[in-house]
Amino acid sequence: VQLQASGGGLVQPGGSLRLSCAASGFSLDYYVIGWFRQAPGKEREGVSCINNSDGSTYHADSVKGRFTVSRDNAKNTVYLQMNSLKPEDTAVYYCAAAAYLSGAGWDTPLEYDYWGQGTLVTVSS
């Protein structure tokens, strides 16, 4: 069972990146997928989430209107499209999978069973 996050890199403010979260060993169809990020010296925070049951999505207030999350079940991959990037978006981004959310909140790391290794996003001119 493995999650692989990729797509990070260096981008100028106002630019875009698309992160991918690919799964091996299990099907993402049955999991809630969350994206988290962690900047140096800060706690890991929830960015976005996509539900497996109805495809509903959730976003942190800091990224609403700029980030979208989607899934391609045929490719067993979830994407995080990030537009209008800001320097404060700089962080290591992780994807995570949860069999279900117990009620602590989609943005609570303890809700998630599996984690990818992280991909670095740097927003700088």
PDB file of C-alpha atoms in Angstrom:
ATOM      1  CA  VAL A   1       0.000   0.000   0.000  1.00  0.00           C
ATOM      2  CA  GLN A   2       1.639   3.190  -1.152  1.00  0.00           C
ATOM      3  CA  LEU A   3       0.779   6.787  -2.011  1.00  0.00           C
ATOM      4  CA  GLN A   4       3.068   8.823  -4.222  1.00  0.00           C
ATOM      5  CA  ALA A   5       2.746  12.600  -4.384  1.00  0.00           C
ATOM      6  CA  SER A   6       4.426  14.398  -7.259  1.00  0.00           C
ATOM      7  CA  GLY A   7       4.334  17.584  -9.298  1.00  0.00           C
ATOM      8  CA  GLY A   8       5.957  20.032  -6.938  1.00  0.00           C
ATOM      9  CA  GLY A   9       8.545  22.563  -8.010  1.00  0.00           C
ATOM     10  CA  LEU A  10       9.498  26.204  -8.164  1.00  0.00           C
ATOM     11  CA  VAL A  11       6.883  28.622  -9.484  1.00  0.00           C
ATOM     12  CA  GLN A  12       6.552  32.394  -9.541  1.00  0.00           C
ATOM     13  CA  PRO A  13       3.811  34.146  -7.586  1.00  0.00           C
ATOM     14  CA  GLY A  14       0.590  34.032  -9.565  1.00  0.00           C
ATOM     15  CA  GLY A  15       1.596  30.831 -11.305  1.00  0.00           C
ATOM     16  CA  SER A  16       0.035  27.383 -11.268  1.00  0.00           C
ATOM     17  CA  LEU A  17       1.017  23.826 -10.460  1.00  0.00           C
ATOM     18  CA  ARG A  18      -0.835  20.542 -10.515  1.00  0.00           C
ATOM     19  CA  LEU A  19       0.053  17.964  -7.923  1.00  0.00           C
ATOM     20  CA  SER A  20      -0.731  14.298  -8.395  1.00  0.00           C
ATOM     21  CA  CYS A  21      -1.335  11.612  -5.807  1.00  0.00           C
ATOM     22  CA  ALA A  22      -1.043   8.122  -7.239  1.00  0.00           C
ATOM     23  CA  ALA A  23      -1.887   4.989  -5.310  1.00  0.00           C
ATOM     24  CA  SER A  24      -0.486   1.502  -5.621  1.00  0.00           C
ATOM     25  CA  GLY A  25      -1.654  -1.575  -3.805  1.00  0.00           C
ATOM     26  CA  PHE A  26      -5.163  -0.287  -3.225  1.00  0.00           C
ATOM     27  CA  SER A  27      -7.917   1.558  -5.029  1.00  0.00           C
ATOM     28  CA  LEU A  28      -8.476   5.220  -4.236  1.00  0.00           C
ATOM     29  CA  ASP A  29     -12.156   4.751  -5.136  1.00  0.00           C
ATOM     30  CA  TYR A  30     -12.848   3.650  -1.591  1.00  0.00           C
ATOM     31  CA  TYR A  31     -10.960   6.352   0.240  1.00  0.00           C
ATOM     32  CA  VAL A  32     -11.310   9.957   1.219  1.00  0.00           C
ATOM     33  CA  ILE A  33      -8.223  11.742  -0.086  1.00  0.00           C
ATOM     34  CA  GLY A  34      -6.823  14.748   1.686  1.00  0.00           C
ATOM     35  CA  TRP A  35      -4.067  17.147   0.777  1.00  0.00           C
ATOM     36  CA  PHE A  36      -2.006  18.647   3.558  1.00  0.00           C
ATOM     37  CA  ARG A  37       0.972  20.946   3.646  1.00  0.00           C
ATOM     38  CA  GLN A  38       3.681  21.757   6.109  1.00  0.00           C
ATOM     39  CA  ALA A  39       5.851  24.843   5.961  1.00  0.00           C
ATOM     40  CA  PRO A  40       9.125  25.075   7.917  1.00  0.00           C
ATOM     41  CA  GLY A  41       8.435  25.675  11.590  1.00  0.00           C
ATOM     42  CA  LYS A  42       4.694  25.245  11.185  1.00  0.00           C
ATOM     43  CA  GLU A  43       2.223  22.489  11.892  1.00  0.00           C
ATOM     44  CA  ARG A  44       0.805  20.347   9.142  1.00  0.00           C
ATOM     45  CA  GLU A  45      -2.425  21.859   7.886  1.00  0.00           C
ATOM     46  CA  GLY A  46      -5.248  20.553   5.772  1.00  0.00           C
ATOM     47  CA  VAL A  47      -5.505  22.128   2.340  1.00  0.00           C
ATOM     48  CA  SER A  48      -8.181  20.233   0.416  1.00  0.00           C
ATOM     49  CA  CYS A  49     -10.130  17.007   0.524  1.00  0.00           C
ATOM     50  CA  ILE A  50     -12.263  14.983  -1.854  1.00  0.00           C
ATOM     51  CA  ASN A  51     -14.832  12.524  -0.641  1.00  0.00           C
ATOM     52  CA  ASN A  52     -15.149   9.086  -2.194  1.00  0.00           C
ATOM     53  CA  SER A  53     -18.881   8.665  -1.715  1.00  0.00           C
ATOM     54  CA  ASP A  54     -20.235  11.671  -3.582  1.00  0.00           C
ATOM     55  CA  GLY A  55     -17.167  13.518  -4.861  1.00  0.00           C
ATOM     56  CA  SER A  56     -17.767  16.468  -2.572  1.00  0.00           C
ATOM     57  CA  THR A  57     -14.749  18.641  -1.929  1.00  0.00           C
ATOM     58  CA  TYR A  58     -13.523  20.766   0.943  1.00  0.00           C
ATOM     59  CA  HIS A  59     -10.916  23.485   1.047  1.00  0.00           C
ATOM     60  CA  ALA A  60      -9.166  25.526   3.664  1.00  0.00           C
ATOM     61  CA  ASP A  61     -10.224  29.174   3.656  1.00  0.00           C
ATOM     62  CA  SER A  62      -6.704  30.167   2.647  1.00  0.00           C
ATOM     63  CA  VAL A  63      -6.980  28.336  -0.681  1.00  0.00           C
ATOM     64  CA  LYS A  64     -10.660  28.635  -1.555  1.00  0.00           C
ATOM     65  CA  GLY A  65     -11.150  29.929  -5.072  1.00  0.00           C
ATOM     66  CA  ARG A  66      -7.552  29.108  -5.992  1.00  0.00           C
ATOM     67  CA  PHE A  67      -7.176  25.356  -5.457  1.00  0.00           C
ATOM     68  CA  THR A  68      -9.345  22.563  -6.801  1.00  0.00           C
ATOM     69  CA  VAL A  69      -9.172  18.852  -6.091  1.00  0.00           C
ATOM     70  CA  SER A  70     -10.338  16.124  -8.443  1.00  0.00           C
ATOM     71  CA  ARG A  71      -9.977  12.396  -8.890  1.00  0.00           C
ATOM     72  CA  ASP A  72      -9.497  10.111 -11.877  1.00  0.00           C
ATOM     73  CA  ASN A  73     -10.507   6.672 -10.683  1.00  0.00           C
ATOM     74  CA  ALA A  74      -9.397   5.048 -13.943  1.00  0.00           C
ATOM     75  CA  LYS A  75      -5.856   6.252 -13.256  1.00  0.00           C
ATOM     76  CA  ASN A  76      -6.154   5.706  -9.507  1.00  0.00           C
ATOM     77  CA  THR A  77      -4.954   9.264  -9.051  1.00  0.00           C
ATOM     78  CA  VAL A  78      -6.124  12.400  -7.267  1.00  0.00           C
ATOM     79  CA  TYR A  79      -5.045  15.843  -8.412  1.00  0.00           C
ATOM     80  CA  LEU A  80      -4.617  19.163  -6.667  1.00  0.00           C
ATOM     81  CA  GLN A  81      -4.748  22.050  -9.127  1.00  0.00           C
ATOM     82  CA  MET A  82      -3.189  25.124  -7.574  1.00  0.00           C
ATOM     83  CA  ASN A  83      -3.695  28.497  -9.256  1.00  0.00           C
ATOM     84  CA  SER A  84      -2.776  32.052  -8.293  1.00  0.00           C
ATOM     85  CA  LEU A  85      -0.034  30.738  -6.074  1.00  0.00           C
ATOM     86  CA  LYS A  86       1.334  32.956  -3.321  1.00  0.00           C
ATOM     87  CA  PRO A  87       4.643  32.837  -1.450  1.00  0.00           C
ATOM     88  CA  GLU A  88       2.734  31.698   1.640  1.00  0.00           C
ATOM     89  CA  ASP A  89       1.733  28.544  -0.248  1.00  0.00           C
ATOM     90  CA  THR A  90       5.346  27.397  -0.059  1.00  0.00           C
ATOM     91  CA  ALA A  91       5.448  24.084   1.789  1.00  0.00           C
ATOM     92  CA  VAL A  92       5.874  20.360   1.450  1.00  0.00           C
ATOM     93  CA  TYR A  93       2.562  18.989   0.224  1.00  0.00           C
ATOM     94  CA  TYR A  94       1.333  15.551   1.248  1.00  0.00           C
ATOM     95  CA  CYS A  95      -1.572  13.454   0.146  1.00  0.00           C
ATOM     96  CA  ALA A  96      -3.268  11.078   2.520  1.00  0.00           C
ATOM     97  CA  ALA A  97      -6.025   8.473   2.376  1.00  0.00           C
ATOM     98  CA  ALA A  98      -8.738   7.763   4.918  1.00  0.00           C
ATOM     99  CA  ALA A  99     -11.135   4.819   4.796  1.00  0.00           C
ATOM    100  CA  TYR A 100     -13.689   7.112   6.400  1.00  0.00           C
ATOM    101  CA  LEU A 101     -13.821  10.313   8.414  1.00  0.00           C
ATOM    102  CA  SER A 102     -14.809   9.714  12.010  1.00  0.00           C
ATOM    103  CA  GLY A 103     -15.964  13.266  12.680  1.00  0.00           C
ATOM    104  CA  ALA A 104     -12.809  15.007  13.837  1.00  0.00           C
ATOM    105  CA  GLY A 105     -12.744  16.863  10.542  1.00  0.00           C
ATOM    106  CA  TRP A 106     -11.328  16.343   7.084  1.00  0.00           C
ATOM    107  CA  ASP A 107      -8.392  18.557   7.972  1.00  0.00           C
ATOM    108  CA  THR A 108      -7.316  16.488  10.977  1.00  0.00           C
ATOM    109  CA  PRO A 109      -4.203  14.446  10.121  1.00  0.00           C
ATOM    110  CA  LEU A 110      -5.140  11.686  12.583  1.00  0.00           C
ATOM    111  CA  GLU A 111      -8.174  10.869  10.437  1.00  0.00           C
ATOM    112  CA  TYR A 112      -5.937   9.493   7.697  1.00  0.00           C
ATOM    113  CA  ASP A 113      -4.546   5.979   7.438  1.00  0.00           C
ATOM    114  CA  TYR A 114      -1.965   6.284   4.678  1.00  0.00           C
ATOM    115  CA  TRP A 115       0.415   9.078   3.721  1.00  0.00           C
ATOM    116  CA  GLY A 116       2.535   9.860   0.718  1.00  0.00           C
ATOM    117  CA  GLN A 117       6.104  11.066   1.027  1.00  0.00           C
ATOM    118  CA  GLY A 118       5.482  14.721   0.173  1.00  0.00           C
ATOM    119  CA  THR A 119       6.441  17.003  -2.684  1.00  0.00           C
ATOM    120  CA  LEU A 120       7.986  20.452  -2.251  1.00  0.00           C
ATOM    121  CA  VAL A 121       6.232  23.512  -3.654  1.00  0.00           C
ATOM    122  CA  THR A 122       8.199  26.750  -3.652  1.00  0.00           C
ATOM    123  CA  VAL A 123       6.534  29.987  -4.692  1.00  0.00           C
ATOM    124  CA  SER A 124       9.105  32.666  -5.227  1.00  0.00           C
ATOM    125  CA  SER A 125      10.216  35.251  -7.731  1.00  0.00           C
TER     126      SER A 125
END
